[in-house]
mmCIF file of C-alpha atoms in Angstrom:
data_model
loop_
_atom_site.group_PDB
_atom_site.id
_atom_site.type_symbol
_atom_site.label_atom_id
_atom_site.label_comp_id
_atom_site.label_asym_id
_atom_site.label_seq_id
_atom_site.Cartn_x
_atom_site.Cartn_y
_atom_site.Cartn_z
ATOM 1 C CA UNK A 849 96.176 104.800 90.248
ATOM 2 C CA UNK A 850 100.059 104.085 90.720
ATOM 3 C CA UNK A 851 100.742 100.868 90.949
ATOM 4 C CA UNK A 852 104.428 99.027 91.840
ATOM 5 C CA UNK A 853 104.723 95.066 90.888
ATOM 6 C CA UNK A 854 107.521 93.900 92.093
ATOM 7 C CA UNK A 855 108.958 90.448 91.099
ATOM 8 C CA UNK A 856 110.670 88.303 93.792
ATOM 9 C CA UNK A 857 113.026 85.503 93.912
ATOM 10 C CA UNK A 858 110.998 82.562 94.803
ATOM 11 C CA UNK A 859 113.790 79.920 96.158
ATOM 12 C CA UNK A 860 114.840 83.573 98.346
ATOM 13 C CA UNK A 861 111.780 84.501 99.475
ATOM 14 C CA UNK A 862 109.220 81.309 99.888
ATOM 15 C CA UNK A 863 111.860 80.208 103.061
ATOM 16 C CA UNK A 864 111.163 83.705 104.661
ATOM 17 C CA UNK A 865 107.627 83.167 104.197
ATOM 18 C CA UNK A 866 107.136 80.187 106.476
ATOM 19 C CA UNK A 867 109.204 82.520 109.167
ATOM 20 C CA UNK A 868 106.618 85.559 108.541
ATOM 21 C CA UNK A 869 103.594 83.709 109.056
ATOM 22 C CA UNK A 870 104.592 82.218 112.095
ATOM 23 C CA UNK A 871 105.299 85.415 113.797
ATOM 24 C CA UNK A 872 101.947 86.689 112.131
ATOM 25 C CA UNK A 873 100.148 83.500 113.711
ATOM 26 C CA UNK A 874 101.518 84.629 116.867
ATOM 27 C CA UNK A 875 100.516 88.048 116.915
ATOM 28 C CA UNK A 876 97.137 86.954 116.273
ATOM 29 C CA UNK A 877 95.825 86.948 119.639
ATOM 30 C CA UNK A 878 97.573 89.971 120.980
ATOM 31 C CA UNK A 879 98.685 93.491 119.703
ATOM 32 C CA UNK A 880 102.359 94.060 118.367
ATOM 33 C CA UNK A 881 102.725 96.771 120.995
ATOM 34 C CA UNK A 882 100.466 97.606 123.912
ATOM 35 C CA UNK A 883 98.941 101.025 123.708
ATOM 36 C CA UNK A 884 98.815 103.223 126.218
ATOM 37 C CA UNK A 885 94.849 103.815 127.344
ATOM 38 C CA UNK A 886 93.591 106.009 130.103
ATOM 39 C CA UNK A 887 93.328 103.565 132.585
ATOM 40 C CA UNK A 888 90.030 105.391 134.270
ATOM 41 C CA UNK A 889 88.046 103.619 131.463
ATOM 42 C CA UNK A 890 88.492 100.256 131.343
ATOM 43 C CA UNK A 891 85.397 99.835 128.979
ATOM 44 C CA UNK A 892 86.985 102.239 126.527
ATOM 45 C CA UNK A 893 90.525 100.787 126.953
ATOM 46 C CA UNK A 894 88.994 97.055 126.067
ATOM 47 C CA UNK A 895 86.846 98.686 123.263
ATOM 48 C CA UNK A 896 90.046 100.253 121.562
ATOM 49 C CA UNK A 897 92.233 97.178 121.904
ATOM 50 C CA UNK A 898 89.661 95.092 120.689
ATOM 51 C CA UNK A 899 89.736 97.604 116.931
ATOM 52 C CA UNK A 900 93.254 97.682 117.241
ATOM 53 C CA UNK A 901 93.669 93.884 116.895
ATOM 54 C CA UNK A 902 90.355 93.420 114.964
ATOM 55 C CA UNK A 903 92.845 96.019 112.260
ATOM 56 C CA UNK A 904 95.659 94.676 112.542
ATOM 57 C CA UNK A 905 94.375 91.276 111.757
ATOM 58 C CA UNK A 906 92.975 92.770 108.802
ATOM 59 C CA UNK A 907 96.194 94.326 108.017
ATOM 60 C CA UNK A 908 97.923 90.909 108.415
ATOM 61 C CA UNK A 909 95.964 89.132 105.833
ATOM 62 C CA UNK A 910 96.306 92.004 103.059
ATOM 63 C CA UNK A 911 99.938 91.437 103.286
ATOM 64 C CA UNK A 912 99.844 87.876 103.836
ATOM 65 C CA UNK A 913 97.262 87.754 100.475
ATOM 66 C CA UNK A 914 99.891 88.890 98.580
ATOM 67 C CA UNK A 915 101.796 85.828 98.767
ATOM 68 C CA UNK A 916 98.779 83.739 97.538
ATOM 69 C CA UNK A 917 98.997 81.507 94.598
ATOM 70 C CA UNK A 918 99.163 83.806 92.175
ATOM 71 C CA UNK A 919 102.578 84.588 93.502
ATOM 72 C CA UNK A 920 103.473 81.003 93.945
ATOM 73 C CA UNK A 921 103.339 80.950 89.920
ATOM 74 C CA UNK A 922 104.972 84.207 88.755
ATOM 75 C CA UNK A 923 106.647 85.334 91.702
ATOM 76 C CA UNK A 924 105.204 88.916 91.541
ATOM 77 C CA UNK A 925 103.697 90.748 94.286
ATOM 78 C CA UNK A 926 101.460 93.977 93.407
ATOM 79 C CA UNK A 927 101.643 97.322 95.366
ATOM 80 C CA UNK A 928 99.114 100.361 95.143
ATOM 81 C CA UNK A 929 97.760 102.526 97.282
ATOM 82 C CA UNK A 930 94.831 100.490 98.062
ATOM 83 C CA UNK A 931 96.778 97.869 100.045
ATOM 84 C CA UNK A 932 100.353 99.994 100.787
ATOM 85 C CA UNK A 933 99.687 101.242 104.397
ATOM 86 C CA UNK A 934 97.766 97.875 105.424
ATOM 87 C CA UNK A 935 100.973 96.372 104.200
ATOM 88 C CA UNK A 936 103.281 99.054 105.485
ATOM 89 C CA UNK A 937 101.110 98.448 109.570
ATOM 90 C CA UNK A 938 101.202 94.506 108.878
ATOM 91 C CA UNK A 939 105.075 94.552 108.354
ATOM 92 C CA UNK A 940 106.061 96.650 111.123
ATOM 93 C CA UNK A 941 104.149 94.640 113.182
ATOM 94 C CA UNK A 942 106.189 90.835 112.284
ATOM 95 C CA UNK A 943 109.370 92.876 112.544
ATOM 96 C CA UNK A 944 108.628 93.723 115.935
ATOM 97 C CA UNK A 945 107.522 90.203 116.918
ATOM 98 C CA UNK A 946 110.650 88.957 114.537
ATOM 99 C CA UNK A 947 112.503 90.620 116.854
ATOM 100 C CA UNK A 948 110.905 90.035 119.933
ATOM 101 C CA UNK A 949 110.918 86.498 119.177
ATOM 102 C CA UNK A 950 114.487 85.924 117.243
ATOM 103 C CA UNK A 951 116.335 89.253 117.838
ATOM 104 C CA UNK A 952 116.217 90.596 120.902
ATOM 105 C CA UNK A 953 119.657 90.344 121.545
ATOM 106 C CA UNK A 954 120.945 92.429 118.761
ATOM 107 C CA UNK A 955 120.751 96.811 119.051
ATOM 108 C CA UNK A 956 118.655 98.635 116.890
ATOM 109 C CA UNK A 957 121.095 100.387 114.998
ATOM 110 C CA UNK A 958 122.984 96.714 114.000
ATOM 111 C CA UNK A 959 119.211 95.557 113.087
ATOM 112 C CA UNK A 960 118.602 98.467 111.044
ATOM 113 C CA UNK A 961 122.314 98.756 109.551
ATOM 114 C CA UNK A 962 122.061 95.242 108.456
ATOM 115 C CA UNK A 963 125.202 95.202 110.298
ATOM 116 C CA UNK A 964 124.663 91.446 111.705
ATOM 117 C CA UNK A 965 127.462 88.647 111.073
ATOM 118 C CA UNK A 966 125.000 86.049 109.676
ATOM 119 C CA UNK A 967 127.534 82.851 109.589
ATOM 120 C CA UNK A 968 127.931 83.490 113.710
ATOM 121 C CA UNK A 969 123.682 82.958 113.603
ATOM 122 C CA UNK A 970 121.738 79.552 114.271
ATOM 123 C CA UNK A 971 119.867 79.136 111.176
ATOM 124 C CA UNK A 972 116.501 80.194 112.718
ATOM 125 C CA UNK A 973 118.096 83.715 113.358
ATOM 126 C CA UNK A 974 119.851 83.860 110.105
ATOM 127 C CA UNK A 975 116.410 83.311 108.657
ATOM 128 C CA UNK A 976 114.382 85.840 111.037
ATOM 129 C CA UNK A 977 116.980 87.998 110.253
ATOM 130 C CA UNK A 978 116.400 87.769 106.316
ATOM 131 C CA UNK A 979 112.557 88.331 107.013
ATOM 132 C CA UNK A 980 112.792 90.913 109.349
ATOM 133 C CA UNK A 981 115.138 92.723 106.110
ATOM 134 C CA UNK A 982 112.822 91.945 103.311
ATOM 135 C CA UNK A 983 110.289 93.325 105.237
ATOM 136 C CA UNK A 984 112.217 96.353 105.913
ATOM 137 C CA UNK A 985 113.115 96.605 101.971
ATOM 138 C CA UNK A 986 109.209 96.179 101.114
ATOM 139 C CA UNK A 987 108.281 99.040 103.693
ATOM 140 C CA UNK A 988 110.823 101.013 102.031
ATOM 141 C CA UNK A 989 109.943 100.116 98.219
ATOM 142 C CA UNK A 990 105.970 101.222 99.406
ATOM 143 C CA UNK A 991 107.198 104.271 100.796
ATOM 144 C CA UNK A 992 109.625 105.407 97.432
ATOM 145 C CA UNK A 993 107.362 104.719 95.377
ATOM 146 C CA UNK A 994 103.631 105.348 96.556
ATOM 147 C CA UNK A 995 104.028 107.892 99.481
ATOM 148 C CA UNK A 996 102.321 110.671 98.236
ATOM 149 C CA UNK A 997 104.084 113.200 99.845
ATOM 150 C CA UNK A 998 107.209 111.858 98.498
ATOM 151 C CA UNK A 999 107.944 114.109 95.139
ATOM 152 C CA UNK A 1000 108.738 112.410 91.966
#
């Protein structure tokens, strides 16, 4: 089984951590975007929302285990197929509350570009704005290197 470690900075990335769990701890009672369910079935429509946030809870805490105490020590964080799309769902989900919470006033494209003038930011946006990139940089690092249909 491929497997990616991948060792952080810890003084970088233990500040971004406190701003990731809060906007997991938010998300906790509600989905990171509201499906659309045939509204003829309200039984079915409660049913699926109640997997879809009974998964992505369970998506949240594989990526959240990752920066246990293990990491605390050595600063690595371990990737492999058995936790990658978990991960992959759990940070898509705190970058949209990220930027539902701390960036709704900047486009997409700037968001995605990086293309945001981080002295002109309070420092909680400068900070959502660091988590909402390293999460972008691990979704991308998952999908380089353990995407299967991604030829090596």
């Amino acid at each position: 089984m491929k497997r990616v470690e991948v060792k952080l900075n810890l003084d970088a990335v233990a500040p971004l951590l406190d701003v990731i769990k809060g906007a997991a701890d938010k998300l906790e009672p509600r989905l990171a975007i509201e499906p659309q369910v045939p509204e003829h079935d309200a039984e079915f429509a409660d049913e699926w929302k109640r997997e879809l946030l009974a998964a992505q809870k369970t998506d949240l805490g594989v990526m959240l285990g990752l920066f246990g105490s293990e990491f605390f020590s050595d600063g690595v964080i371990a990737l492999d197929p058995t936790n990658s799309e978990a991960i992959l769902r759990a940070s898509a989900a705190i970058r949209l509350k990220l930027r539902e919470l701390h960036l709704k006033e900047f486009e997409d494209e700037n968001l995605e570009a990086g293309e945001i003038d981080l002295d002109e930011l309070p420092e909680v946006q400068q900070r959502a704005f660091a988590a909402y990139v390293f999460l972008a940089t691990l979704q991308e690092v998952i999908v380089q290197h353990l995407d299967p249909t991604v030829l090596e």
